[in-house]
PDB file of C-alpha atoms in Angstrom:
ATOM      1  CA  UNK A   1      11.028   4.664 -14.529  1.00  0.00           C
ATOM      2  CA  UNK A   2      13.303   5.941 -11.795  1.00  0.00           C
ATOM      3  CA  UNK A   3      12.045   8.823  -9.684  1.00  0.00           C
ATOM      4  CA  UNK A   4      14.549  10.842  -7.645  1.00  0.00           C
ATOM      5  CA  UNK A   5      11.963  11.696  -4.973  1.00  0.00           C
ATOM      6  CA  UNK A   6      11.590   7.988  -4.327  1.00  0.00           C
ATOM      7  CA  UNK A   7      14.211   6.050  -2.344  1.00  0.00           C
ATOM      8  CA  UNK A   8      17.737   6.590  -3.687  1.00  0.00           C
ATOM      9  CA  UNK A   9      18.717   3.830  -6.106  1.00  0.00           C
ATOM     10  CA  UNK A  10      15.209   2.402  -6.283  1.00  0.00           C
ATOM     11  CA  UNK A  11      12.974   1.910  -9.296  1.00  0.00           C
ATOM     12  CA  UNK A  12       9.295   2.427  -9.916  1.00  0.00           C
ATOM     13  CA  UNK A  13       7.683   0.039 -12.386  1.00  0.00           C
ATOM     14  CA  UNK A  14       4.359   1.331 -13.735  1.00  0.00           C
ATOM     15  CA  UNK A  15       2.029  -1.286 -15.228  1.00  0.00           C
ATOM     16  CA  UNK A  16      -1.369  -0.693 -16.805  1.00  0.00           C
ATOM     17  CA  UNK A  17      -4.283  -3.067 -16.142  1.00  0.00           C
ATOM     18  CA  UNK A  18      -2.428  -5.859 -14.279  1.00  0.00           C
ATOM     19  CA  UNK A  19       0.891  -7.112 -12.970  1.00  0.00           C
ATOM     20  CA  UNK A  20       2.932  -8.735 -15.719  1.00  0.00           C
ATOM     21  CA  UNK A  21       3.273 -12.521 -15.484  1.00  0.00           C
ATOM     22  CA  UNK A  22       6.238 -13.717 -13.457  1.00  0.00           C
ATOM     23  CA  UNK A  23       6.543 -10.734 -11.076  1.00  0.00           C
ATOM     24  CA  UNK A  24       7.047 -12.129  -7.570  1.00  0.00           C
ATOM     25  CA  UNK A  25       7.432 -10.541  -4.159  1.00  0.00           C
ATOM     26  CA  UNK A  26       8.544 -13.380  -1.911  1.00  0.00           C
ATOM     27  CA  UNK A  27       6.720 -14.312   1.317  1.00  0.00           C
ATOM     28  CA  UNK A  28       5.524 -10.756   2.080  1.00  0.00           C
ATOM     29  CA  UNK A  29       4.333  -7.924  -0.145  1.00  0.00           C
ATOM     30  CA  UNK A  30       3.576  -4.357   0.949  1.00  0.00           C
ATOM     31  CA  UNK A  31       0.282  -3.163  -0.549  1.00  0.00           C
ATOM     32  CA  UNK A  32      -1.491   0.177  -0.777  1.00  0.00           C
ATOM     33  CA  UNK A  33      -4.236   1.603  -2.953  1.00  0.00           C
ATOM     34  CA  UNK A  34      -5.133   4.987  -4.387  1.00  0.00           C
ATOM     35  CA  UNK A  35      -8.750   5.812  -5.113  1.00  0.00           C
ATOM     36  CA  UNK A  36     -10.804   8.786  -6.253  1.00  0.00           C
ATOM     37  CA  UNK A  37     -11.928   9.336  -2.648  1.00  0.00           C
ATOM     38  CA  UNK A  38     -12.487   7.622   0.666  1.00  0.00           C
ATOM     39  CA  UNK A  39     -15.869   5.986   0.033  1.00  0.00           C
ATOM     40  CA  UNK A  40     -15.326   2.503  -1.445  1.00  0.00           C
ATOM     41  CA  UNK A  41     -18.989   2.350  -2.555  1.00  0.00           C
ATOM     42  CA  UNK A  42     -18.689   5.562  -4.584  1.00  0.00           C
ATOM     43  CA  UNK A  43     -15.029   6.166  -5.403  1.00  0.00           C
ATOM     44  CA  UNK A  44     -13.211   3.941  -7.873  1.00  0.00           C
ATOM     45  CA  UNK A  45      -9.914   2.150  -7.404  1.00  0.00           C
ATOM     46  CA  UNK A  46      -7.213   3.757  -9.578  1.00  0.00           C
ATOM     47  CA  UNK A  47      -3.846   2.374  -8.483  1.00  0.00           C
ATOM     48  CA  UNK A  48      -2.462  -0.560  -6.493  1.00  0.00           C
ATOM     49  CA  UNK A  49       1.095  -0.217  -5.187  1.00  0.00           C
ATOM     50  CA  UNK A  50       3.244  -3.235  -4.322  1.00  0.00           C
ATOM     51  CA  UNK A  51       6.756  -3.727  -2.941  1.00  0.00           C
ATOM     52  CA  UNK A  52       8.823  -6.642  -1.690  1.00  0.00           C
ATOM     53  CA  UNK A  53      10.679  -4.269   0.618  1.00  0.00           C
ATOM     54  CA  UNK A  54      13.680  -4.320  -1.704  1.00  0.00           C
ATOM     55  CA  UNK A  55      13.572  -0.644  -2.698  1.00  0.00           C
ATOM     56  CA  UNK A  56      11.506  -1.278  -5.813  1.00  0.00           C
ATOM     57  CA  UNK A  57       7.827  -0.565  -6.313  1.00  0.00           C
ATOM     58  CA  UNK A  58       5.355  -1.976  -8.812  1.00  0.00           C
ATOM     59  CA  UNK A  59       2.377   0.288  -9.452  1.00  0.00           C
ATOM     60  CA  UNK A  60      -0.653  -1.136 -11.243  1.00  0.00           C
ATOM     61  CA  UNK A  61      -2.883   1.507 -12.827  1.00  0.00           C
ATOM     62  CA  UNK A  62      -6.436   0.238 -13.277  1.00  0.00           C
ATOM     63  CA  UNK A  63      -8.546   1.960 -15.919  1.00  0.00           C
ATOM     64  CA  UNK A  64     -12.315   1.358 -16.145  1.00  0.00           C
ATOM     65  CA  UNK A  65     -13.779   0.094 -19.411  1.00  0.00           C
ATOM     66  CA  UNK A  66     -15.816   3.293 -19.676  1.00  0.00           C
ATOM     67  CA  UNK A  67     -12.511   5.166 -20.039  1.00  0.00           C
ATOM     68  CA  UNK A  68     -11.024   2.766 -22.577  1.00  0.00           C
ATOM     69  CA  UNK A  69      -9.294   0.415 -20.149  1.00  0.00           C
ATOM     70  CA  UNK A  70      -9.713  -3.235 -19.223  1.00  0.00           C
ATOM     71  CA  UNK A  71     -11.627  -2.428 -16.084  1.00  0.00           C
ATOM     72  CA  UNK A  72     -10.741  -4.536 -13.084  1.00  0.00           C
ATOM     73  CA  UNK A  73      -9.869  -7.700 -14.946  1.00  0.00           C
ATOM     74  CA  UNK A  74      -6.461  -8.180 -13.354  1.00  0.00           C
ATOM     75  CA  UNK A  75      -5.933 -11.942 -12.920  1.00  0.00           C
ATOM     76  CA  UNK A  76      -2.287 -11.710 -11.819  1.00  0.00           C
ATOM     77  CA  UNK A  77      -3.063  -9.068  -9.206  1.00  0.00           C
ATOM     78  CA  UNK A  78      -6.083 -11.060  -7.997  1.00  0.00           C
ATOM     79  CA  UNK A  79      -3.969 -14.205  -7.679  1.00  0.00           C
ATOM     80  CA  UNK A  80      -1.384 -12.355  -5.590  1.00  0.00           C
ATOM     81  CA  UNK A  81      -4.008 -10.877  -3.252  1.00  0.00           C
ATOM     82  CA  UNK A  82      -5.475 -14.322  -2.555  1.00  0.00           C
ATOM     83  CA  UNK A  83      -2.203 -16.270  -2.377  1.00  0.00           C
ATOM     84  CA  UNK A  84      -2.157 -17.742   1.139  1.00  0.00           C
ATOM     85  CA  UNK A  85       1.635 -18.216   0.936  1.00  0.00           C
ATOM     86  CA  UNK A  86       2.183 -14.445   0.686  1.00  0.00           C
ATOM     87  CA  UNK A  87       1.386 -12.127   3.607  1.00  0.00           C
ATOM     88  CA  UNK A  88      -0.025  -8.797   2.468  1.00  0.00           C
ATOM     89  CA  UNK A  89       1.424  -5.913   4.477  1.00  0.00           C
ATOM     90  CA  UNK A  90      -0.735  -2.783   4.773  1.00  0.00           C
ATOM     91  CA  UNK A  91      -0.975   0.446   6.688  1.00  0.00           C
ATOM     92  CA  UNK A  92      -4.681   0.894   7.539  1.00  0.00           C
ATOM     93  CA  UNK A  93      -5.659  -2.410   5.943  1.00  0.00           C
ATOM     94  CA  UNK A  94      -9.384  -1.944   6.611  1.00  0.00           C
ATOM     95  CA  UNK A  95      -9.779   0.577   3.792  1.00  0.00           C
ATOM     96  CA  UNK A  96      -7.511  -1.127   1.275  1.00  0.00           C
ATOM     97  CA  UNK A  97      -9.011  -4.605   1.668  1.00  0.00           C
ATOM     98  CA  UNK A  98     -12.528  -3.136   1.324  1.00  0.00           C
ATOM     99  CA  UNK A  99     -11.536  -1.417  -1.928  1.00  0.00           C
ATOM    100  CA  UNK A 100      -9.811  -4.549  -3.252  1.00  0.00           C
ATOM    101  CA  UNK A 101     -12.894  -6.603  -2.386  1.00  0.00           C
ATOM    102  CA  UNK A 102     -15.268  -4.199  -4.131  1.00  0.00           C
ATOM    103  CA  UNK A 103     -13.278  -3.727  -7.329  1.00  0.00           C
ATOM    104  CA  UNK A 104     -11.265  -6.931  -7.738  1.00  0.00           C
ATOM    105  CA  UNK A 105     -13.765  -9.220  -6.031  1.00  0.00           C
ATOM    106  CA  UNK A 106     -11.140 -10.799  -3.765  1.00  0.00           C
ATOM    107  CA  UNK A 107     -10.756 -11.432  -0.072  1.00  0.00           C
ATOM    108  CA  UNK A 108      -7.195 -10.372   0.652  1.00  0.00           C
ATOM    109  CA  UNK A 109      -5.537 -12.782   3.034  1.00  0.00           C
ATOM    110  CA  UNK A 110      -3.346 -13.315   5.036  1.00  0.00           C
ATOM    111  CA  UNK A 111      -2.516  -9.794   6.113  1.00  0.00           C
ATOM    112  CA  UNK A 112      -0.606  -7.632   8.590  1.00  0.00           C
ATOM    113  CA  UNK A 113      -1.571  -4.039   9.389  1.00  0.00           C
ATOM    114  CA  UNK A 114       1.092  -1.637  10.664  1.00  0.00           C
ATOM    115  CA  UNK A 115      -1.578   0.746  11.972  1.00  0.00           C
ATOM    116  CA  UNK A 116      -3.091  -1.973  14.186  1.00  0.00           C
ATOM    117  CA  UNK A 117       0.388  -3.029  15.357  1.00  0.00           C
ATOM    118  CA  UNK A 118       1.146   0.599  16.173  1.00  0.00           C
ATOM    119  CA  UNK A 119      -2.075   1.026  18.158  1.00  0.00           C
ATOM    120  CA  UNK A 120      -1.275  -2.130  20.137  1.00  0.00           C
ATOM    121  CA  UNK A 121       2.290  -1.094  20.978  1.00  0.00           C
ATOM    122  CA  UNK A 122       2.498   2.695  20.887  1.00  0.00           C
ATOM    123  CA  UNK A 123      -0.208   3.285  23.480  1.00  0.00           C
ATOM    124  CA  UNK A 124       1.646   6.393  24.654  1.00  0.00           C
ATOM    125  CA  UNK A 125       0.444   8.351  21.576  1.00  0.00           C
ATOM    126  CA  UNK A 126      -2.542   8.882  19.330  1.00  0.00           C
ATOM    127  CA  UNK A 127      -0.308   9.400  16.263  1.00  0.00           C
ATOM    128  CA  UNK A 128      -0.530   6.194  14.238  1.00  0.00           C
ATOM    129  CA  UNK A 129      -0.507   7.577  10.686  1.00  0.00           C
ATOM    130  CA  UNK A 130       2.032   6.355   8.154  1.00  0.00           C
ATOM    131  CA  UNK A 131       3.882   9.686   8.123  1.00  0.00           C
ATOM    132  CA  UNK A 132       4.234   9.636  11.925  1.00  0.00           C
ATOM    133  CA  UNK A 133       5.349   5.993  12.025  1.00  0.00           C
ATOM    134  CA  UNK A 134       7.983   6.323   9.333  1.00  0.00           C
ATOM    135  CA  UNK A 135       9.394   9.458  10.955  1.00  0.00           C
ATOM    136  CA  UNK A 136       9.617   7.848  14.399  1.00  0.00           C
ATOM    137  CA  UNK A 137      10.529   4.245  13.602  1.00  0.00           C
ATOM    138  CA  UNK A 138      12.628   4.438  10.415  1.00  0.00           C
ATOM    139  CA  UNK A 139      13.666   8.111  10.470  1.00  0.00           C
ATOM    140  CA  UNK A 140      12.135   8.931   7.081  1.00  0.00           C
ATOM    141  CA  UNK A 141      10.034  12.050   6.515  1.00  0.00           C
ATOM    142  CA  UNK A 142       7.332  11.139   3.986  1.00  0.00           C
ATOM    143  CA  UNK A 143       5.698  13.873   1.948  1.00  0.00           C
ATOM    144  CA  UNK A 144       1.916  13.584   1.872  1.00  0.00           C
ATOM    145  CA  UNK A 145       1.559  16.441  -0.628  1.00  0.00           C
ATOM    146  CA  UNK A 146       0.096  14.250  -3.414  1.00  0.00           C
ATOM    147  CA  UNK A 147      -2.364  12.417  -1.152  1.00  0.00           C
ATOM    148  CA  UNK A 148      -5.400  14.303  -2.448  1.00  0.00           C
ATOM    149  CA  UNK A 149      -4.421  14.487  -6.113  1.00  0.00           C
ATOM    150  CA  UNK A 150      -6.329  13.180  -9.142  1.00  0.00           C
ATOM    151  CA  UNK A 151      -5.502   9.476  -9.135  1.00  0.00           C
ATOM    152  CA  UNK A 152      -7.925   8.868 -12.010  1.00  0.00           C
ATOM    153  CA  UNK A 153      -5.836  10.879 -14.473  1.00  0.00           C
ATOM    154  CA  UNK A 154      -4.724   8.989 -17.576  1.00  0.00           C
ATOM    155  CA  UNK A 155      -1.110  10.031 -17.043  1.00  0.00           C
ATOM    156  CA  UNK A 156       0.113  10.233 -13.463  1.00  0.00           C
ATOM    157  CA  UNK A 157       2.826  12.774 -12.645  1.00  0.00           C
ATOM    158  CA  UNK A 158       6.284  11.828 -11.418  1.00  0.00           C
ATOM    159  CA  UNK A 159       5.323  13.333  -8.048  1.00  0.00           C
ATOM    160  CA  UNK A 160       2.237  11.105  -7.846  1.00  0.00           C
ATOM    161  CA  UNK A 161       4.262   8.009  -8.759  1.00  0.00           C
ATOM    162  CA  UNK A 162       6.916   8.799  -6.147  1.00  0.00           C
ATOM    163  CA  UNK A 163       4.247   9.443  -3.502  1.00  0.00           C
ATOM    164  CA  UNK A 164       2.487   6.160  -4.315  1.00  0.00           C
ATOM    165  CA  UNK A 165       5.735   4.186  -4.271  1.00  0.00           C
ATOM    166  CA  UNK A 166       6.797   5.680  -0.941  1.00  0.00           C
ATOM    167  CA  UNK A 167       3.542   4.497   0.637  1.00  0.00           C
ATOM    168  CA  UNK A 168       4.759   0.889   0.282  1.00  0.00           C
ATOM    169  CA  UNK A 169       8.532   1.407   0.342  1.00  0.00           C
ATOM    170  CA  UNK A 170       8.942   1.445   4.140  1.00  0.00           C
ATOM    171  CA  UNK A 171       6.232  -0.967   5.318  1.00  0.00           C
ATOM    172  CA  UNK A 172       8.612  -3.937   5.691  1.00  0.00           C
ATOM    173  CA  UNK A 173      10.953  -1.882   7.890  1.00  0.00           C
ATOM    174  CA  UNK A 174       7.991  -0.614   9.918  1.00  0.00           C
ATOM    175  CA  UNK A 175       6.769  -4.160  10.433  1.00  0.00           C
ATOM    176  CA  UNK A 176      10.201  -5.237  11.688  1.00  0.00           C
ATOM    177  CA  UNK A 177      10.314  -2.352  14.191  1.00  0.00           C
ATOM    178  CA  UNK A 178       6.725  -2.935  15.318  1.00  0.00           C
ATOM    179  CA  UNK A 179       7.295  -6.693  15.744  1.00  0.00           C
ATOM    180  CA  UNK A 180      10.108  -5.925  18.195  1.00  0.00           C
ATOM    181  CA  UNK A 181       7.697  -3.739  20.167  1.00  0.00           C
ATOM    182  CA  UNK A 182       4.870  -6.302  19.979  1.00  0.00           C
ATOM    183  CA  UNK A 183       7.161  -9.016  21.374  1.00  0.00           C
ATOM    184  CA  UNK A 184       8.497  -6.689  24.067  1.00  0.00           C
ATOM    185  CA  UNK A 185       4.964  -5.822  25.196  1.00  0.00           C
ATOM    186  CA  UNK A 186       3.682  -9.409  24.953  1.00  0.00           C
ATOM    187  CA  UNK A 187       1.089  -8.488  22.309  1.00  0.00           C
ATOM    188  CA  UNK A 188       2.282 -10.464  19.276  1.00  0.00           C
ATOM    189  CA  UNK A 189      -0.546 -12.993  19.517  1.00  0.00           C
ATOM    190  CA  UNK A 190      -3.106 -10.210  19.853  1.00  0.00           C
ATOM    191  CA  UNK A 191      -1.734  -8.535  16.714  1.00  0.00           C
TER     192      UNK A 191
END
């Protein structure tokens, strides 16, 4: 499904229950999650977004068994999250890896967090959110309008899909820009 609000010329692939076999992302995959709230002990995981930084996004909708789904039995997604040959690229990794641990039962590794890299390099500001970073470092204005929408809905809207895809679409470019700053400031090893 192609969404016009997503990057021009890009495609959103929506999968239910798991990644299809054979989908690969190369040595680094951008990852984000959408949940029913911000408490990983209470609020269920609904969607995992993935991108190789190539302008395409794979969204995996996870549906609990109580709602007629397969629950969190997602062997291909689990394998990707634990593949030590693939770096998982997050913005605010702490939340996402906690949610992935709780619902998929995996320890996501290795990883890179653009929020941590930003805090280590952009010490001149307290604005380290994804919207702020993409605006400053890659000149893209992300809409956060769908952030607090119902991610547990059976059918997600085109606006929700575009929002979710955009949350992983620019992480590779952000990492590249932040790595330049980390090297410049002598903080790459700390990151």
